[in-house]
Short mmCIF file of C-alpha atoms in Angstrom, two decimals:
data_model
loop_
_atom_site.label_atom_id
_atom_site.label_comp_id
_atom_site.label_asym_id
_atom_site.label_seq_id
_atom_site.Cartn_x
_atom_site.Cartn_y
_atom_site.Cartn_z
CA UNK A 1 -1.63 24.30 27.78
CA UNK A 2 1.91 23.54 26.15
CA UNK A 3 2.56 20.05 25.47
CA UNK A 4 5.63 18.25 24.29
CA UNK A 5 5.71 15.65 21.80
CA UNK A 6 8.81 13.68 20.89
CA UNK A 7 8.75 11.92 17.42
CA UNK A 8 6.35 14.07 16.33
CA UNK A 9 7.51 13.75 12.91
CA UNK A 10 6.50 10.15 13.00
CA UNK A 11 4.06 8.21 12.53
CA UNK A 12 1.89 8.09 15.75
CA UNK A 13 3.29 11.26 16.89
CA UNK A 14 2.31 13.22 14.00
CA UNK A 15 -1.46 12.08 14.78
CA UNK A 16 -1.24 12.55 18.07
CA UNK A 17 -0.04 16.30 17.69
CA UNK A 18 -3.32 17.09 15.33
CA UNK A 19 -5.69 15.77 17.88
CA UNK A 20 -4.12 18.11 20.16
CA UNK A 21 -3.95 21.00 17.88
CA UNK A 22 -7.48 20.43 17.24
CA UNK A 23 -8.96 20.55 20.35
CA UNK A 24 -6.73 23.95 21.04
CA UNK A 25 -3.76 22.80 23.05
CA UNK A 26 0.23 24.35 21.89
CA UNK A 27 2.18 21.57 20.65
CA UNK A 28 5.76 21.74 20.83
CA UNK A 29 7.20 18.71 18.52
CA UNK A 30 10.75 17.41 18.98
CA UNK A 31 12.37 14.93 16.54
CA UNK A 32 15.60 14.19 15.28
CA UNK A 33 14.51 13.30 11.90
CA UNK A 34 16.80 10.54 10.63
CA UNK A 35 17.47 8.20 8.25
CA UNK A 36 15.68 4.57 9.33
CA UNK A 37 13.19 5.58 6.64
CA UNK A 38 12.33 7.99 3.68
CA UNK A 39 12.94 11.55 5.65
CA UNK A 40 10.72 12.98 2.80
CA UNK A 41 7.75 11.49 4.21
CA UNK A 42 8.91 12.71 7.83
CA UNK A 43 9.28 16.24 6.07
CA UNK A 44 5.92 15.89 4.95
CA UNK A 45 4.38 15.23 8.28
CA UNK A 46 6.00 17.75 9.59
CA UNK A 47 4.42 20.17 6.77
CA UNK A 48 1.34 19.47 7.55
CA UNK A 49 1.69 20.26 11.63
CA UNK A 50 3.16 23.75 10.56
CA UNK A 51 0.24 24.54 8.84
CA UNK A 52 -0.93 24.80 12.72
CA UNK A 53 -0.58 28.34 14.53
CA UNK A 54 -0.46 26.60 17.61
CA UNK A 55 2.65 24.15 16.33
CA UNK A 56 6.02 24.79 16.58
CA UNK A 57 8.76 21.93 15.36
CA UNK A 58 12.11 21.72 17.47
CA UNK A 59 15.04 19.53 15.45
CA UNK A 60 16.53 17.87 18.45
CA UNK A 61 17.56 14.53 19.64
CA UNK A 62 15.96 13.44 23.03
CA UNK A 63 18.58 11.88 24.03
CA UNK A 64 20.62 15.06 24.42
CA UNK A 65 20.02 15.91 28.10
CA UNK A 66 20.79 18.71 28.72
CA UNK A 67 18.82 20.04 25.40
CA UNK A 68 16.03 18.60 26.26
CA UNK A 69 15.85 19.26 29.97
CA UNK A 70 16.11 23.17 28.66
CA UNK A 71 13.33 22.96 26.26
CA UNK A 72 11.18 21.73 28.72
CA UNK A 73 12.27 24.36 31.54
CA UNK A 74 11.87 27.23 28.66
CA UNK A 75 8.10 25.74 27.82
CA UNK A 76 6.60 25.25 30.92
CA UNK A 77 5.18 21.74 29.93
CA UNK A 78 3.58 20.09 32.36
CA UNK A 79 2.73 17.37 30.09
CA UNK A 80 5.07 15.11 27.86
CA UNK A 81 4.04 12.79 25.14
CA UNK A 82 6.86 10.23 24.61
CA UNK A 83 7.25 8.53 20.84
CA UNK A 84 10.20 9.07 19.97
CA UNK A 85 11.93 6.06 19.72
CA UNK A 86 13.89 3.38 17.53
CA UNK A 87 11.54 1.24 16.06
CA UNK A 88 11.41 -2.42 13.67
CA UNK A 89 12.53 -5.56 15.47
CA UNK A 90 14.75 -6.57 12.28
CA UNK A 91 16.60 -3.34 11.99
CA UNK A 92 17.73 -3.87 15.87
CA UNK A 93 19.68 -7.20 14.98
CA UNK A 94 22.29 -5.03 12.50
CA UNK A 95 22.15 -1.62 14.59
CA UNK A 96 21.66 -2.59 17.87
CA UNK A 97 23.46 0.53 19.31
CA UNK A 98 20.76 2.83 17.74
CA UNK A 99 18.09 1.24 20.22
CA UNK A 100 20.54 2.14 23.35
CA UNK A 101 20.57 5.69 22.30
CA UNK A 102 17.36 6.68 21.03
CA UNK A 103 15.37 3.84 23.42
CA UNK A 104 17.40 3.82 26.64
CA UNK A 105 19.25 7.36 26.61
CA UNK A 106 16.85 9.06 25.03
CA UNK A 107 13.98 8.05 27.69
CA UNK A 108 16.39 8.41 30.66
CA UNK A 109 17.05 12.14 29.58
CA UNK A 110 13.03 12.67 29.13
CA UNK A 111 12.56 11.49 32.76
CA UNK A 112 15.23 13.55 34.13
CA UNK A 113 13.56 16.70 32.16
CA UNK A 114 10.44 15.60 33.33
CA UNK A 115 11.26 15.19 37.16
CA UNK A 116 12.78 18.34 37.29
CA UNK A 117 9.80 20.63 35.59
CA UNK A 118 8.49 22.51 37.91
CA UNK A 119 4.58 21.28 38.54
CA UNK A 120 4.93 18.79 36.27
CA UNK A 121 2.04 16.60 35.55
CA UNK A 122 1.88 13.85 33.17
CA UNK A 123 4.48 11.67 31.35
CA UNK A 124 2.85 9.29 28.80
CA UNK A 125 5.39 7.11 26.89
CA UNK A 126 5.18 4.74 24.19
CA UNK A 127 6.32 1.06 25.23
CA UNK A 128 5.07 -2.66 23.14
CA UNK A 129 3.15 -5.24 23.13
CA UNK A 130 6.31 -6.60 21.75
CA UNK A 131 7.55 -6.96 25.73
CA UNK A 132 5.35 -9.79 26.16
CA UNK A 133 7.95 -12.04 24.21
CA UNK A 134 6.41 -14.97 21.72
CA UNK A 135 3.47 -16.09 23.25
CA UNK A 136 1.41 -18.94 21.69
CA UNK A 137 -2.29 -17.75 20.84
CA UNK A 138 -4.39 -19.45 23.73
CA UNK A 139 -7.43 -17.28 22.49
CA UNK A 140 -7.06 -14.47 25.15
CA UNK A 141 -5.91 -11.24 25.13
CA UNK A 142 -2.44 -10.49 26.67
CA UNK A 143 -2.66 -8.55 30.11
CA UNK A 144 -0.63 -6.25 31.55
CA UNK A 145 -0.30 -8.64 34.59
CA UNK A 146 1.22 -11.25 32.32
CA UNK A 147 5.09 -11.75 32.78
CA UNK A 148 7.58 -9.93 30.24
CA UNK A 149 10.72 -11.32 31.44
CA UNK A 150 11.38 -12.58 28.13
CA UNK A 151 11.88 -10.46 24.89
CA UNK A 152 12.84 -11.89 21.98
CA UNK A 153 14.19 -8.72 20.30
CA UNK A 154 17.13 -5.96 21.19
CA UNK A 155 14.05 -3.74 19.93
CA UNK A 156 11.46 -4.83 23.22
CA UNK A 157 14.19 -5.66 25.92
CA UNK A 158 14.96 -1.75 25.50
CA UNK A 159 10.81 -1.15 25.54
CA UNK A 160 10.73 -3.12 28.78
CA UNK A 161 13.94 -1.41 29.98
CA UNK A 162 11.89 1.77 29.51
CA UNK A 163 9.21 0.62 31.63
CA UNK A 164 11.36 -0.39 34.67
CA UNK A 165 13.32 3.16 34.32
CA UNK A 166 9.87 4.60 34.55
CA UNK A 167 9.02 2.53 37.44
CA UNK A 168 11.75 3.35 39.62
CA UNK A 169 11.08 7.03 38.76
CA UNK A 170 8.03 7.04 39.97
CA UNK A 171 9.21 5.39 42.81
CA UNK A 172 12.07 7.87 43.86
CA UNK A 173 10.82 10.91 42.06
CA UNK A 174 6.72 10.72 42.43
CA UNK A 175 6.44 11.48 38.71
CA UNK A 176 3.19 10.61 37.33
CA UNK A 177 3.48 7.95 34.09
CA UNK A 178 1.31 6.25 31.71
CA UNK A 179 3.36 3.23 29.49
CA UNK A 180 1.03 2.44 26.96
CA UNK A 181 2.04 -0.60 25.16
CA UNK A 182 1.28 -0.43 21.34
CA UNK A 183 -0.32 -3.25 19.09
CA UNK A 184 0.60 -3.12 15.46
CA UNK A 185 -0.53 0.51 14.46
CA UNK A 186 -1.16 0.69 10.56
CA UNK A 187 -3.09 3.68 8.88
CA UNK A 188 -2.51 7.03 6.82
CA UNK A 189 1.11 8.51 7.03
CA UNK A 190 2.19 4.77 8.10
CA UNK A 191 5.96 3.43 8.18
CA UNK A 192 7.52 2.28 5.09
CA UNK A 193 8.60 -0.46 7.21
CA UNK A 194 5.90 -1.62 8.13
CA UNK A 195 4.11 -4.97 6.08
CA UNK A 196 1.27 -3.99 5.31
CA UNK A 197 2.59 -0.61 3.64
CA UNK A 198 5.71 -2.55 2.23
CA UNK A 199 3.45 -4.99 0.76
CA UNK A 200 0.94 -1.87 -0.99
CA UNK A 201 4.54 -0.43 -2.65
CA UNK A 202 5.03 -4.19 -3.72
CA UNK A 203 1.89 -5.17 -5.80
CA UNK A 204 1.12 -1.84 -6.87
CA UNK A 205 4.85 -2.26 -8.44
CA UNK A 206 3.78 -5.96 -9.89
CA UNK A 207 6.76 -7.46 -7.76
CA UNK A 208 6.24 -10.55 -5.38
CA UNK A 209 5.66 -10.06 -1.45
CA UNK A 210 8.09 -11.87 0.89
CA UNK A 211 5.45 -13.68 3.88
CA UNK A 212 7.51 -14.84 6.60
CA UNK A 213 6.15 -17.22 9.44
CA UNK A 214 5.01 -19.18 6.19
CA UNK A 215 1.59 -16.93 6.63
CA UNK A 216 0.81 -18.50 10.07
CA UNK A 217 1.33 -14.83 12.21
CA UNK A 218 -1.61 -12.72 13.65
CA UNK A 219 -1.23 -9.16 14.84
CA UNK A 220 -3.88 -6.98 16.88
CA UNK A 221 -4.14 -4.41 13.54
CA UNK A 222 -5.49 -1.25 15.19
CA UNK A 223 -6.18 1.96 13.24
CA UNK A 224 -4.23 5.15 14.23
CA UNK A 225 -7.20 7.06 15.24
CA UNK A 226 -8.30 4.81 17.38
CA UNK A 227 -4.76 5.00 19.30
CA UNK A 228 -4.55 7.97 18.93
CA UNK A 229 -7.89 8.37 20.82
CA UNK A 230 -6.57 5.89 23.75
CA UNK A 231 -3.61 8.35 23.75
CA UNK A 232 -5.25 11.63 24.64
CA UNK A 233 -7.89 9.78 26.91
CA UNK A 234 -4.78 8.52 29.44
CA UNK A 235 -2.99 11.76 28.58
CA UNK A 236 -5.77 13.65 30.22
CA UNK A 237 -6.38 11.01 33.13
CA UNK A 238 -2.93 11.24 34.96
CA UNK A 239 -2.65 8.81 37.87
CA UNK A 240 -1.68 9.71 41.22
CA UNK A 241 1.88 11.03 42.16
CA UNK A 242 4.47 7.82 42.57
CA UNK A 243 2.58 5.89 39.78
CA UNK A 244 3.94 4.49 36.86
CA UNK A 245 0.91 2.97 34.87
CA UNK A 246 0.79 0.41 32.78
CA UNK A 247 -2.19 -0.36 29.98
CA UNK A 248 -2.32 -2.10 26.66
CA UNK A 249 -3.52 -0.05 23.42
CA UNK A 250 -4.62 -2.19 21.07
CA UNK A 251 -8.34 -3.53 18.82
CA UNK A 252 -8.40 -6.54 20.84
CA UNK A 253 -9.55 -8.43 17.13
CA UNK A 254 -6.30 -10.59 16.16
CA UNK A 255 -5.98 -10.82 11.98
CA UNK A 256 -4.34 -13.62 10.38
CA UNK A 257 -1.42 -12.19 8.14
CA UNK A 258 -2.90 -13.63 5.15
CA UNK A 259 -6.58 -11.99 5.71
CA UNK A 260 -4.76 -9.12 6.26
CA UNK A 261 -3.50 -9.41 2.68
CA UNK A 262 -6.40 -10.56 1.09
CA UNK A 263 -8.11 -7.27 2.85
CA UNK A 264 -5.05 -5.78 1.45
CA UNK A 265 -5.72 -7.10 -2.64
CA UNK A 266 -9.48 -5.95 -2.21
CA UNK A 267 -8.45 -2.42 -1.27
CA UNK A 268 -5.67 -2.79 -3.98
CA UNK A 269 -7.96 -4.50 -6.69
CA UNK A 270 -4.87 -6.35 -7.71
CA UNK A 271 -3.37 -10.10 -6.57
CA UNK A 272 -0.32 -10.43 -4.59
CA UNK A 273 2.80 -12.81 -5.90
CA UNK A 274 3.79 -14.50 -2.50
CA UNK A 275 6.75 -16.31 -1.30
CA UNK A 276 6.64 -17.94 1.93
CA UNK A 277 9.66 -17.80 4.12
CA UNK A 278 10.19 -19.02 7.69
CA UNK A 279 9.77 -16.62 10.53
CA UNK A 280 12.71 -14.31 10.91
CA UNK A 281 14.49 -13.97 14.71
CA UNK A 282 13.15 -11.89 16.90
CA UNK A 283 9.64 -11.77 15.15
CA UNK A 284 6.57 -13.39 17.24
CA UNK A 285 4.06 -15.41 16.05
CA UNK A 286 0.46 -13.20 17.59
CA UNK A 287 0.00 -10.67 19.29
CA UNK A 288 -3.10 -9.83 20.96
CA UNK A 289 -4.11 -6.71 23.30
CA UNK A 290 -6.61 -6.71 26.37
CA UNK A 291 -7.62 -3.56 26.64
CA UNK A 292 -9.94 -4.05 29.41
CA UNK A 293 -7.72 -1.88 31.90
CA UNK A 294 -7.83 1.48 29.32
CA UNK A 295 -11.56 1.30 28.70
CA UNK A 296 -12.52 0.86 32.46
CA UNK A 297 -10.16 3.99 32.88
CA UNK A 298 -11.40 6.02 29.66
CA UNK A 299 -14.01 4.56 27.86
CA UNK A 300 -11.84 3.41 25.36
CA UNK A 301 -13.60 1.11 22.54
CA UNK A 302 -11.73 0.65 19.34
CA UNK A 303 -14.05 1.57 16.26
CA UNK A 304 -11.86 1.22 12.94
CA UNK A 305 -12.44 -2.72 11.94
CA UNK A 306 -9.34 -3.63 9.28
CA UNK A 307 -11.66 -3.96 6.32
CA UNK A 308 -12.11 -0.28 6.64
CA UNK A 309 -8.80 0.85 7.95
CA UNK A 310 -7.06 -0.82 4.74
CA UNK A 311 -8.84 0.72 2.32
CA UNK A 312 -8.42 4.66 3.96
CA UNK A 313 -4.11 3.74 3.82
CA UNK A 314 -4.31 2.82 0.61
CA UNK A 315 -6.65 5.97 -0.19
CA UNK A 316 -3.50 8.15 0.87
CA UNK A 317 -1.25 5.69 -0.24
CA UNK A 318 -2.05 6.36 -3.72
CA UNK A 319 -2.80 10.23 -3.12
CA UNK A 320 0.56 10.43 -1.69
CA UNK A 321 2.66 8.97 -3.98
CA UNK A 322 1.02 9.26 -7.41
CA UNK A 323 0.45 5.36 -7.60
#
């Protein structure tokens, strides 16, 4: 079958498009490709999905409507695989109108497409764990029943804005969703801006590492392929028409920002210089996913512990970029 993926050129999406290719599916990829990072490594994503005869790579921006609503009438895709989105919480405070575009307008105009397609099936979209606001670490997982009322970011009141758009489509429309709310990905192909691969470019480069939250932060670290495994498994498991379901995606095995670096200087062979700063606004202080909800409904069981996801990003870290 066709399937559209928005962001493909990114991160997750990129990943998500292979296992898909893999197993035989057509792929159509949208994404706008801009600036908020090196386009050079977006380019080179998108490389390797066009070494795929069953890929083909559409430069569009999902927030244009009417574009998008004709792409998915001239495909026939009954299934849509939403990532594209702005992401970083920091990058929100001094560009907030990118988030209402690519965030808000851009996942308004794939629900219209979507509740128009004829026989559509399945929308799965890409919301946060970041909705859940700053939460202190009570040493349990955050559910999808908790409240997330109260973001702390521009970045997650647009994810949560998503959600309650999907909601009420599913409501008027009957379209099928599945909001799958993301816990710290990290891996091969990662975001520049993300820490851990910001602090790889850093020591490799023998310059200091800025840690904010004075090293106190945890984050639910969970390895791309074992998303993008929790991905395809809800993908293929749509709920019933008029549903708009919610699950958490994450390893469920919080890591303490500085064991994450020390995993970090293993991989590396190499000590990091840090400075500690104060946590920065809109940044939480842990994050932690229960994921009991996706593995009763797939079978879903994280298998990628940090102190072997590390090591394979800095593998292609240094393949990548010569270092």
């Amino acid at each position: 079958m066709t399937i559209i993926v928005t962001g493909v050129a990114g991160f997750i999406g990129m990943h998500v498009a292979e296992r898909l290719l893999a197993r035989g599916e057509q792929v159509v990829g949208v994404d706008v490709f801009n600036d908020y990072y090196d386009p050079a490594l977006k380019d080179a994503r998108a490389a390797r999905l066009a070494a795929h005869a069953g890929f083909r790579m559409v430069r569009m921006d999902v927030a244009d409507a009417e574009a998008f609503a004709a792409l998915v009438r001239e495909t026939g895709a009954k299934r849509i695989v939403h990532l594209a989105a702005q992401a970083g919480v920091r990058y929100s405070l001094d560009n907030p109108f990118a988030y209402e575009r690519a965030n808000l307008a851009g996942h308004l105009s794939v629900l219209e497409a979507a509740r128009h397609a004829e026989g559509f099936e399945h929308l799965v979209y890409a919301s946060s764990s970041s909705v859940y606001g700053d939460r202190p670490g009570a040493g349990e997982g955050f559910t999808e029943d908790d409240a997330a009322a109260e973001p702390v970011s521009l970045y997650a009141a647009t994810k949560r804005a998503g959600e309650l758009m999907s909601f009420s489509y599913a409501k008027l429309y009957g379209l099928s969703q599945t909001g799958l709310r993301f816990f710290t990905v990290y891996g091969p192909w990662g975001r520049p801006d993300m820490a851990y691969f910001s602090f790889t470019r850093k020591i490799l480069a023998g310059e200091p590492i800025e840690v904010y939250g004075e090293g106190k932060m945890a984050r639910d670290f969970t390895y791309v392929d074992d998303i993008v495994d929790g991905i395809v498994s809800a993908l293929d498991r749509p709920p019933e028409r008029g549903v708009n379901r919610i699950l958490n995606i994450g390893d469920s095995r919080p890591v303490g920002l500085m064991d994450m670096i020390a995993t970090l200087e293993g991989a590396l062979g190499r000590k990091a210089e840090k400075i500690f700063r104060p946590m920065q606004p809109g940044d939480v202080t842990t994050t932690y996913a229960d994921v009991s909800k996706l593995t009763a409904l797939t079978g879903y069981s994280p298998k990628v512990p940090i102190e072997q996801g590390l090591p394979r990003f800095v593998e292609w870290y240094r393949g990548f970029y010569g270092a």
